[in-house]
mmCIF file of C-alpha atoms in Angstrom:
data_model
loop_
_atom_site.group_PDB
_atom_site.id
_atom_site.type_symbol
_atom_site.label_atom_id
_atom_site.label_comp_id
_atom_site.label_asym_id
_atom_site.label_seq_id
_atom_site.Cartn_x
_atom_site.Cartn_y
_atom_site.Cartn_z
ATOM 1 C CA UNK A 1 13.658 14.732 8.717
ATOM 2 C CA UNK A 2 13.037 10.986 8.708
ATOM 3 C CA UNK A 3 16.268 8.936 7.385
ATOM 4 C CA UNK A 4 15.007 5.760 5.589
ATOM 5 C CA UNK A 5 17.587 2.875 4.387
ATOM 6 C CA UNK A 6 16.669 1.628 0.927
ATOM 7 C CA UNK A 7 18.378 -1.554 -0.800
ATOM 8 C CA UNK A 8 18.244 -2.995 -4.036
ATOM 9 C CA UNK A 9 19.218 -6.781 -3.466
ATOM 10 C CA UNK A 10 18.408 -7.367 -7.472
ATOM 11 C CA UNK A 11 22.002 -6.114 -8.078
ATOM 12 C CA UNK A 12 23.536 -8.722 -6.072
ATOM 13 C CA UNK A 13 22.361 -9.877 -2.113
ATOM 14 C CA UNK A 14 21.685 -13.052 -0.184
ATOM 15 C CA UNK A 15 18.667 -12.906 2.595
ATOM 16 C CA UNK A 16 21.441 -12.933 4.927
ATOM 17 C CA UNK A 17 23.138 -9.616 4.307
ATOM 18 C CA UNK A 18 19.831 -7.963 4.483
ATOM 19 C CA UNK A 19 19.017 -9.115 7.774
ATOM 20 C CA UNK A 20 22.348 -7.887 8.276
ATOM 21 C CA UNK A 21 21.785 -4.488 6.846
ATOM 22 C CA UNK A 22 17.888 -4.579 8.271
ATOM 23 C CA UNK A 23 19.841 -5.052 12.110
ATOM 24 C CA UNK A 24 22.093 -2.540 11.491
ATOM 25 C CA UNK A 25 19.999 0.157 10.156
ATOM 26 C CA UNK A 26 17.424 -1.063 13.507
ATOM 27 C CA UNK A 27 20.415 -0.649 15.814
ATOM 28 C CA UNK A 28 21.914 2.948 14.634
ATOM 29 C CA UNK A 29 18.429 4.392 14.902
ATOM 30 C CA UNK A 30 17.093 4.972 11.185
ATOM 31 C CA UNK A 31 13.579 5.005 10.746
ATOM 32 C CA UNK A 32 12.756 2.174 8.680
ATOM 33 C CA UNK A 33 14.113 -0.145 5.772
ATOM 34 C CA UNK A 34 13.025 -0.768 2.427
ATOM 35 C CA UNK A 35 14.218 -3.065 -0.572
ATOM 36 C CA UNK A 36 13.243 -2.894 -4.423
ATOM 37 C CA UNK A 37 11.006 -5.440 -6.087
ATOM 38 C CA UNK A 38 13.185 -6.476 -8.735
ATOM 39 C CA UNK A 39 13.875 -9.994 -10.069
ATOM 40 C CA UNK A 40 16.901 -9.035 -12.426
ATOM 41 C CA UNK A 41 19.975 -6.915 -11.771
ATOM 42 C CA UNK A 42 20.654 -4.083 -14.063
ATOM 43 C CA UNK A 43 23.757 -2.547 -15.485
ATOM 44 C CA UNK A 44 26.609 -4.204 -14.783
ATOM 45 C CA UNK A 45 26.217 -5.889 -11.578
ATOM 46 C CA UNK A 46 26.343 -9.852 -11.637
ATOM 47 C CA UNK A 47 23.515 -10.142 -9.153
ATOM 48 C CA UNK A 48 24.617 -12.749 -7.362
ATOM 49 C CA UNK A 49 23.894 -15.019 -5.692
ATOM 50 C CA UNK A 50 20.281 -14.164 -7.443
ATOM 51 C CA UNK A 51 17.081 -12.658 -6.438
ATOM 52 C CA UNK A 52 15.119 -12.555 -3.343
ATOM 53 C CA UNK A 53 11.511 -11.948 -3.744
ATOM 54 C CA UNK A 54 10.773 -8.877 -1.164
ATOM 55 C CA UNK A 55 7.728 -10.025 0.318
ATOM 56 C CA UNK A 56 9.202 -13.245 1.566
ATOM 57 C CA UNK A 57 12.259 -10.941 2.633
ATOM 58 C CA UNK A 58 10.138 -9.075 4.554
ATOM 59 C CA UNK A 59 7.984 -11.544 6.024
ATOM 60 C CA UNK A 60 11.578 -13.044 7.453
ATOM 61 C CA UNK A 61 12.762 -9.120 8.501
ATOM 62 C CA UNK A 62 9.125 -9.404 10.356
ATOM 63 C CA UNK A 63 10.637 -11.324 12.758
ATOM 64 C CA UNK A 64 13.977 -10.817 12.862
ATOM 65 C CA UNK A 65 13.624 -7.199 13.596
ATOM 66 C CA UNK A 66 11.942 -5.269 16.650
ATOM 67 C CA UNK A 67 11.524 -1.362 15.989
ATOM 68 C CA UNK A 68 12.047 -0.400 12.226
ATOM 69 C CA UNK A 69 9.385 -0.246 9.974
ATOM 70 C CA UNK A 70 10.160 -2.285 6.506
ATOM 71 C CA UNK A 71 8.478 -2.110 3.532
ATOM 72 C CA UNK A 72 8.361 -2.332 -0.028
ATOM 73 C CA UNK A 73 9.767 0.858 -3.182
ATOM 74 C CA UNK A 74 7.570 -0.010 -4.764
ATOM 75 C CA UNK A 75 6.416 -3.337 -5.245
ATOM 76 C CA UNK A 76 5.219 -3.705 -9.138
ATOM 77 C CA UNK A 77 1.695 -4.280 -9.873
ATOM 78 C CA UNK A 78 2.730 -6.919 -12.387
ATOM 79 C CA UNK A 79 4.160 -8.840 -10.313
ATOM 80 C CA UNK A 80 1.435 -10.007 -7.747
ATOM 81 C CA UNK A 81 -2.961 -10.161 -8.430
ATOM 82 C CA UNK A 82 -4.221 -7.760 -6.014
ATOM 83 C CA UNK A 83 -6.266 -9.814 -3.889
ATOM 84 C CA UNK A 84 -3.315 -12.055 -2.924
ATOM 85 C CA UNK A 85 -1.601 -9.131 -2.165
ATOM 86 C CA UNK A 86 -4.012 -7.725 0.133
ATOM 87 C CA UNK A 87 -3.328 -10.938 1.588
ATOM 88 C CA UNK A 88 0.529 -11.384 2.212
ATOM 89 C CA UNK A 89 0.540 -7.499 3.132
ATOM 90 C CA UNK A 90 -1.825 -8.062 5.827
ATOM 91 C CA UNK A 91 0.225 -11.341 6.950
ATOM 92 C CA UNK A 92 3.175 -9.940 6.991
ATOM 93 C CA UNK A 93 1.947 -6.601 8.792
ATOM 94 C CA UNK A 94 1.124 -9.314 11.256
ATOM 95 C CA UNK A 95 4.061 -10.925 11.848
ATOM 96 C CA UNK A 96 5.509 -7.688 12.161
ATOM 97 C CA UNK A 97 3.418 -6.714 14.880
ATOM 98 C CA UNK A 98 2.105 -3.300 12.682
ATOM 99 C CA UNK A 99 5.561 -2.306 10.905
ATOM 100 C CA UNK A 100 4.430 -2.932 7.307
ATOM 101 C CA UNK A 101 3.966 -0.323 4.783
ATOM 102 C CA UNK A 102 3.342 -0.974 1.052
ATOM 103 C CA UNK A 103 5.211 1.457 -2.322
ATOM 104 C CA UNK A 104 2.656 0.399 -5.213
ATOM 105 C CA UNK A 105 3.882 0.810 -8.358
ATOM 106 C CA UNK A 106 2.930 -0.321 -11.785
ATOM 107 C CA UNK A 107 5.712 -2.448 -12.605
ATOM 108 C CA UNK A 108 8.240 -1.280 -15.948
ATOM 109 C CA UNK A 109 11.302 -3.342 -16.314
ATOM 110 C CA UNK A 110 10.142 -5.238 -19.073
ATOM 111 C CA UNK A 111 13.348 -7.309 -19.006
ATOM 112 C CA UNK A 112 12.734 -8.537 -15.762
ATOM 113 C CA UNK A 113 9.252 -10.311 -17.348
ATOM 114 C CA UNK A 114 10.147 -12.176 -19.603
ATOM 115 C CA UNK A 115 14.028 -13.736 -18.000
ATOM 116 C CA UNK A 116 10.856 -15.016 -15.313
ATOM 117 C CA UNK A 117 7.873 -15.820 -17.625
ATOM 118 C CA UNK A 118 5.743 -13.001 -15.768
ATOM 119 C CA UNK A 119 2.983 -11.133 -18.321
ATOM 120 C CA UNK A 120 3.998 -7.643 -19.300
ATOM 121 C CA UNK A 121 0.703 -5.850 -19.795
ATOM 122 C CA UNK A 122 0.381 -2.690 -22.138
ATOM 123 C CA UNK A 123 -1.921 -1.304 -19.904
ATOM 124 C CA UNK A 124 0.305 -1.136 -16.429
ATOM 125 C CA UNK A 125 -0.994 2.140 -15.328
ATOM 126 C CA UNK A 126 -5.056 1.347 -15.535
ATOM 127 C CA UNK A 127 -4.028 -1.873 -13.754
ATOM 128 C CA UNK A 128 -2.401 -0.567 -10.904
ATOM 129 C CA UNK A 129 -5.672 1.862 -10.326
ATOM 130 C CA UNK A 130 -7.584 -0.856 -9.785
ATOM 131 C CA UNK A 131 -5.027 -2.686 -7.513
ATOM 132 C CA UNK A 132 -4.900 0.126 -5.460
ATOM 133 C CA UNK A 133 -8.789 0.178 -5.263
ATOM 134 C CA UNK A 134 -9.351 -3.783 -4.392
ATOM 135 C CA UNK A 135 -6.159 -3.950 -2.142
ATOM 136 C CA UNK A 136 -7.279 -0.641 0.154
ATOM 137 C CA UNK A 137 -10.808 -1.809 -0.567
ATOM 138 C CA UNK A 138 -10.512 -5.464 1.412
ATOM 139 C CA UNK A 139 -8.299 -3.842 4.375
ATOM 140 C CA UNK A 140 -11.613 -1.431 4.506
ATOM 141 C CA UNK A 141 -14.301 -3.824 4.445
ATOM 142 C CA UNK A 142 -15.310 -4.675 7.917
ATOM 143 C CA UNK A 143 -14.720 -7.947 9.444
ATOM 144 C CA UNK A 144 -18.227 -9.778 8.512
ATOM 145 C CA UNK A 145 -18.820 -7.982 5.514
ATOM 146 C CA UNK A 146 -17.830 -8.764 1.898
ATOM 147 C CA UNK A 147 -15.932 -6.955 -0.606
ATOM 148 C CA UNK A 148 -17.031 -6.887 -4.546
ATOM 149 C CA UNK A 149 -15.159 -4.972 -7.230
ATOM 150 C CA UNK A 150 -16.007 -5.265 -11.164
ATOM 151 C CA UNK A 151 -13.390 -3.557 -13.196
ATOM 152 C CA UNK A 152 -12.202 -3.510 -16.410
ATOM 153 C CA UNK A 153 -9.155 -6.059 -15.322
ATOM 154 C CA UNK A 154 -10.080 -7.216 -12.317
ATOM 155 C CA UNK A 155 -13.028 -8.941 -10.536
ATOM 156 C CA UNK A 156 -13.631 -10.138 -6.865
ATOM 157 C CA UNK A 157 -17.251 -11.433 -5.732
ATOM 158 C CA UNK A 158 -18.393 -11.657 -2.001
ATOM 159 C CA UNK A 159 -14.805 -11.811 -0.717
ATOM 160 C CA UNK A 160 -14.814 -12.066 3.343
ATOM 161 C CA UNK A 161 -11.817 -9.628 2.806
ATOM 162 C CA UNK A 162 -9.251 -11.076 5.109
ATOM 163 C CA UNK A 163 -6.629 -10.829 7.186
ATOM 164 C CA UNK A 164 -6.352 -7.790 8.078
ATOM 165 C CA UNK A 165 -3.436 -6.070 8.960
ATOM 166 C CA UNK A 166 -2.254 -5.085 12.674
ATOM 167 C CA UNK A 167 -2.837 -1.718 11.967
ATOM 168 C CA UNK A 168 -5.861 -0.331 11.128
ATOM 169 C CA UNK A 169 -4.463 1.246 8.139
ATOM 170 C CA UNK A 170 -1.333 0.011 6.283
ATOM 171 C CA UNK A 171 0.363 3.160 5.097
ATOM 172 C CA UNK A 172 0.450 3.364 1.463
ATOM 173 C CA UNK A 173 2.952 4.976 -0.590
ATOM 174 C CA UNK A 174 2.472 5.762 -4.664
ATOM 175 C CA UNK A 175 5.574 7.693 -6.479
ATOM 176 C CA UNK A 176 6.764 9.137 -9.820
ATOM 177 C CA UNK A 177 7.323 11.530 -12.307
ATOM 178 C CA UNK A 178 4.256 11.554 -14.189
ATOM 179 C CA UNK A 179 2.313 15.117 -14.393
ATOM 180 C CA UNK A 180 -1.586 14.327 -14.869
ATOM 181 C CA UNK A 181 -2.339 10.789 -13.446
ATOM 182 C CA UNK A 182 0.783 9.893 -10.739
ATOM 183 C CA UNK A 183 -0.669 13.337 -9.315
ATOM 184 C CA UNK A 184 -4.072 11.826 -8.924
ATOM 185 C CA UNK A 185 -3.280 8.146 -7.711
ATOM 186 C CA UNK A 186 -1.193 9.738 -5.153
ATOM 187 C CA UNK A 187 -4.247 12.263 -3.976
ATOM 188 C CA UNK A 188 -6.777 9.712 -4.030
ATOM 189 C CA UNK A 189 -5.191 6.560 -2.434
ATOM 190 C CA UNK A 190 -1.681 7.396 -1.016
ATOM 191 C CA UNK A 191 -0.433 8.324 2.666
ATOM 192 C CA UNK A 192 3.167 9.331 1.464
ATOM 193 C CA UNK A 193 3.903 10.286 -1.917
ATOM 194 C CA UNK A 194 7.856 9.737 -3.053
ATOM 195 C CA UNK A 195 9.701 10.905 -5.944
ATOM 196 C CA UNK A 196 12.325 8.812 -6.896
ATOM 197 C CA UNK A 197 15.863 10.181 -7.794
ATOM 198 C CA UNK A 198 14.985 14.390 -8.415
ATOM 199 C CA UNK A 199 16.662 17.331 -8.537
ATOM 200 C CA UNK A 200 14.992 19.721 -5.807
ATOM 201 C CA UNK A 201 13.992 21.959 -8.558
ATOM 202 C CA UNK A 202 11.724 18.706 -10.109
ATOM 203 C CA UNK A 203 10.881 17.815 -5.986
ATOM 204 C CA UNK A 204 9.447 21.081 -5.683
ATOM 205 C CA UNK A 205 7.249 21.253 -9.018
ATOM 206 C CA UNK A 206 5.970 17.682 -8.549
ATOM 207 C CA UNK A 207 5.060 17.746 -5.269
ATOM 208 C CA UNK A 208 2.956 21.080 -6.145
ATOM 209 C CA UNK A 209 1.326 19.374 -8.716
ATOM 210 C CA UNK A 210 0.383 16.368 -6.084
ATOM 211 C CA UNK A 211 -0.543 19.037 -3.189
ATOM 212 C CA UNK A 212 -3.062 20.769 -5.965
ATOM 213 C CA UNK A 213 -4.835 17.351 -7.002
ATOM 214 C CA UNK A 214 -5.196 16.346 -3.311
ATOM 215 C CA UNK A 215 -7.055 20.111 -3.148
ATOM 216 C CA UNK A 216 -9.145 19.041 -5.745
ATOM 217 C CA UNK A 217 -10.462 15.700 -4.356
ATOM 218 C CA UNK A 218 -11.066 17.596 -1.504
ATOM 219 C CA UNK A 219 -7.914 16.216 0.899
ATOM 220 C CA UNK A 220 -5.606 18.271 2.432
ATOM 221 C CA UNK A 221 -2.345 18.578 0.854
ATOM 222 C CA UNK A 222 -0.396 18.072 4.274
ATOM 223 C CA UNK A 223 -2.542 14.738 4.756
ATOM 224 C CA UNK A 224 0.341 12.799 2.727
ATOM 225 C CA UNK A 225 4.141 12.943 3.811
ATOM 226 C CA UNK A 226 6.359 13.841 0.993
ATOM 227 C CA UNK A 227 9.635 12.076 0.436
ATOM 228 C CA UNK A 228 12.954 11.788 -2.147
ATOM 229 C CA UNK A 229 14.343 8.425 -2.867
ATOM 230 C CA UNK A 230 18.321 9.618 -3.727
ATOM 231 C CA UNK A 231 21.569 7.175 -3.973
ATOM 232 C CA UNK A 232 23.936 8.472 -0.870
ATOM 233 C CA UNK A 233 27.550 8.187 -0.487
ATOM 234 C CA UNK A 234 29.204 9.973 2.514
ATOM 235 C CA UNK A 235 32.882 10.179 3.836
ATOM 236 C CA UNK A 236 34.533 11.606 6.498
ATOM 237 C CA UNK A 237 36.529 13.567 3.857
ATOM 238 C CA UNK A 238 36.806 13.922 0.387
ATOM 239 C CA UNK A 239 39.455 10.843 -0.050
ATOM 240 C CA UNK A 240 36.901 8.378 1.570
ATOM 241 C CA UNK A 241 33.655 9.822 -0.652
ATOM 242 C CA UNK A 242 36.209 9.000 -3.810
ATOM 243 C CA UNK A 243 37.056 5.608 -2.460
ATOM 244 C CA UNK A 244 33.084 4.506 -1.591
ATOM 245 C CA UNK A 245 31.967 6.009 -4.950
ATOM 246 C CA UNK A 246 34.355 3.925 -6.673
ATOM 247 C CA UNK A 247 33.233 0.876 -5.274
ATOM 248 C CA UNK A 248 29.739 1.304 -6.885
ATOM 249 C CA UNK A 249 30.842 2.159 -9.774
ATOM 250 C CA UNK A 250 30.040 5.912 -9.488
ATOM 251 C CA UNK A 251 32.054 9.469 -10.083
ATOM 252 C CA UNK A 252 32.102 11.862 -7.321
ATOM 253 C CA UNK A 253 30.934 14.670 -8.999
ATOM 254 C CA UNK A 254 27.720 12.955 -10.458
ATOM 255 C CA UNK A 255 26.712 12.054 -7.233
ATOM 256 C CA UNK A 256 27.129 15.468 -6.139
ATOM 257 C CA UNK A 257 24.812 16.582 -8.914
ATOM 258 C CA UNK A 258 22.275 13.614 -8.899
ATOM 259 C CA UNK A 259 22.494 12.080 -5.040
ATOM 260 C CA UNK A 260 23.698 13.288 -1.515
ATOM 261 C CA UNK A 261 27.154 13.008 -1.627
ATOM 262 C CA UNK A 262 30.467 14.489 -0.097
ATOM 263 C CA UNK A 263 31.336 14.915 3.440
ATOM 264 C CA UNK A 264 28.035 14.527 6.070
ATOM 265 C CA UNK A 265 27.994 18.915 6.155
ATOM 266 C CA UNK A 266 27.687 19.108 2.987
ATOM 267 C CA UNK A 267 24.435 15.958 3.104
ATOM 268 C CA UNK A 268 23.208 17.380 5.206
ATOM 269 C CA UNK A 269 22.746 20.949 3.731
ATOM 270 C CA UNK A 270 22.002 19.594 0.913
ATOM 271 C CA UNK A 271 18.778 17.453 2.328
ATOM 272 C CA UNK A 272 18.135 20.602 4.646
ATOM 273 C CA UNK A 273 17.624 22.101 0.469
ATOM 274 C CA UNK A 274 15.452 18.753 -0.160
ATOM 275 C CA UNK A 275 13.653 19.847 3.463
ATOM 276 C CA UNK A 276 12.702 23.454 2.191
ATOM 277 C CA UNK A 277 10.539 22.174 -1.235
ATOM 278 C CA UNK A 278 8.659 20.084 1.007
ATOM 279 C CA UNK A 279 10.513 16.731 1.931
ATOM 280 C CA UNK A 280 9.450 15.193 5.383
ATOM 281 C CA UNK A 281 11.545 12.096 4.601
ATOM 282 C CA UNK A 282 14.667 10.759 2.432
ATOM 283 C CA UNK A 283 15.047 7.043 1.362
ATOM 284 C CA UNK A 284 18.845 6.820 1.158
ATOM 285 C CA UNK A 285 19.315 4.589 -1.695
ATOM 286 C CA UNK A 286 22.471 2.158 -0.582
ATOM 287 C CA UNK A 287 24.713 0.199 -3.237
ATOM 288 C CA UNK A 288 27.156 -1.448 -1.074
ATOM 289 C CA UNK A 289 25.877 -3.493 1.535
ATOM 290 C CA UNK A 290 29.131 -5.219 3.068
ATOM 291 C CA UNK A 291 30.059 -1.231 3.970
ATOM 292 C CA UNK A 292 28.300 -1.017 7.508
ATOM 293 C CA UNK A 293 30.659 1.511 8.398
ATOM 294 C CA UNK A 294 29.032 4.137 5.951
ATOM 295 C CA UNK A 295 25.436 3.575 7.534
ATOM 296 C CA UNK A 296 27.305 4.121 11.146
ATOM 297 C CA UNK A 297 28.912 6.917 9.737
ATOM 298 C CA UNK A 298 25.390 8.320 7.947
ATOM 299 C CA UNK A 299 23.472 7.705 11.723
ATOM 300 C CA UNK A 300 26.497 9.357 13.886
ATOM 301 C CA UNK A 301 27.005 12.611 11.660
ATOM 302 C CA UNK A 302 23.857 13.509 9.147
ATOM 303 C CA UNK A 303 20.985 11.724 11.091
ATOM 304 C CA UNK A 304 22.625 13.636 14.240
ATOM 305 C CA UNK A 305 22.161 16.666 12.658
ATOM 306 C CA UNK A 306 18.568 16.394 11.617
ATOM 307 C CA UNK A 307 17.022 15.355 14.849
#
């Protein structure tokens, strides 16, 4: 089981402390590190000192960092035309020296849009197919060639389709609830499909549903990697899970129910559950960022045991 850390510096981080966290994560041995694509904190949080955009984030991890792969859940479609996308991905992947991977998503905190003056289209979903087409598309094309799409939203003529990335494919990641199209997207385009904060009941009956339309397109199901995004709070007993849940805000026993939380046996039997459905790989979602001694703490006693 791959450990993944996953931040989400909307609610309130400075570059700084994610090169921090980024270093940390690098140095205790997780796999890779991710950050949201958010430009507005939510809930409660006062978000300061303000937002970071995550490709510039991760352009700066690029370099900062050696081993861990970084990367984006999921960067919204809305925020970004897909062509210049292509682009900074590629850059970035780059600079990275083949570490990139990019979480596409459609984009749906409407909020977000309009504190920031960025278009909030009715017809997100539709959009993000195409995306997915022209931004794969140009990474595909082969140097000396050009790319053309003409879709309903989007429109490239004779592109020279470059950079491209370091590797020769950018893994890809698509994730979500929905039954009929999420299914499909993730089949046709994705390398790792992720469902984002599920109960392994829902894990298991969505990632059927994805395995059955990669059948149909003619892939095979175990092409993709399947992963759970879920919030994680660990102690060394129950007195320190009370104490870190409290500092995000959070009760103990809803984190039980909705997250992996409580003492690192009981994470880790519980993502050995996640493991039996079908998950390859866990993002743990990570609230409070100034607490490096729960990521030591996650790497020394769960990630031991799952290696």
């Amino acid at each position: 089981m791959d450990l993944r850390i996953f931040t989400e510096p909307q609610q309130g981080a400075s570059y700084e402390t994610l090169l921090t966290v980024a270093r940390a994560s690098e140095d205790l041995g997780f796999d890779a590190f991710f950050r949201s694509d958010h430009y507005l904190r939510m809930g409660s949080a006062d978000g300061l000192p303000g937002p970071t955009d995550a490709w510039i984030t991760l352009a700066g991890l690029a370099r900062e960092t050696k081993r861990i792969r970084l990367g984006t859940l999921m960067t919204a479609g809305t925020f970004r035309l897909p062509g210049v996308l292509a682009i900074q991905v590629a850059q970035v992947d780059q600079m990275s020296g083949g570490r990139i991977e990019l979480g596409l998503g459609a984009g749906w905190f409407e909020e977000e849009h309009h504190a920031y003056g960025i278009p909030f289209p009715k017809e997100r979903f539709a959009r993000l197919e195409e995306q997915l087409a022209i931004v794969t598309g140009l990474w595909a094309t082969e140097t000396g060639r050009t790319f053309s799409y003409d879709g309903t939203y989007y429109q490239l003529t004779d592109s020279p389709a470059l950079p491209k990335p370091a590797q020769s494919r950018v893994p890809v990641l698509i994730g979500g609830h929905g039954a009929k199209r999420t299914p499909r997207l993730a089949a046709q385009y994705a390398d790792e499909f992720n469902i984002p904060f599920a109960s392994i009941e829902d894990t298991e009956r969505q990632f059927g549903r994805v395995r059955a339309a990669a059948e149909a397109v003619g892939r095979k199901p175990d092409d993709l990697v399947y992963s759970n995004t879920l919030i994680v709070c660990v102690g060394k007993d129950d007195a320190e899970v009370a104490r870190r849940a409290a500092s995000i805000g959070r009760e103990v026993a809803e984190l039980k129910v909705n997250g992996l939380a409580g003492t690192p046996d009981e994470v880790v039997e519980k993502i050995g559950r996640y493991g039996a459905v079908g998950a390859s790989r866990i993002y743990l979602q990570v609230m409070d960022l100034d607490d490096l001694d729960h990521l030591e703490l996650i790497s020394s006693q769960v990630q031991s045991q799952l290696r």
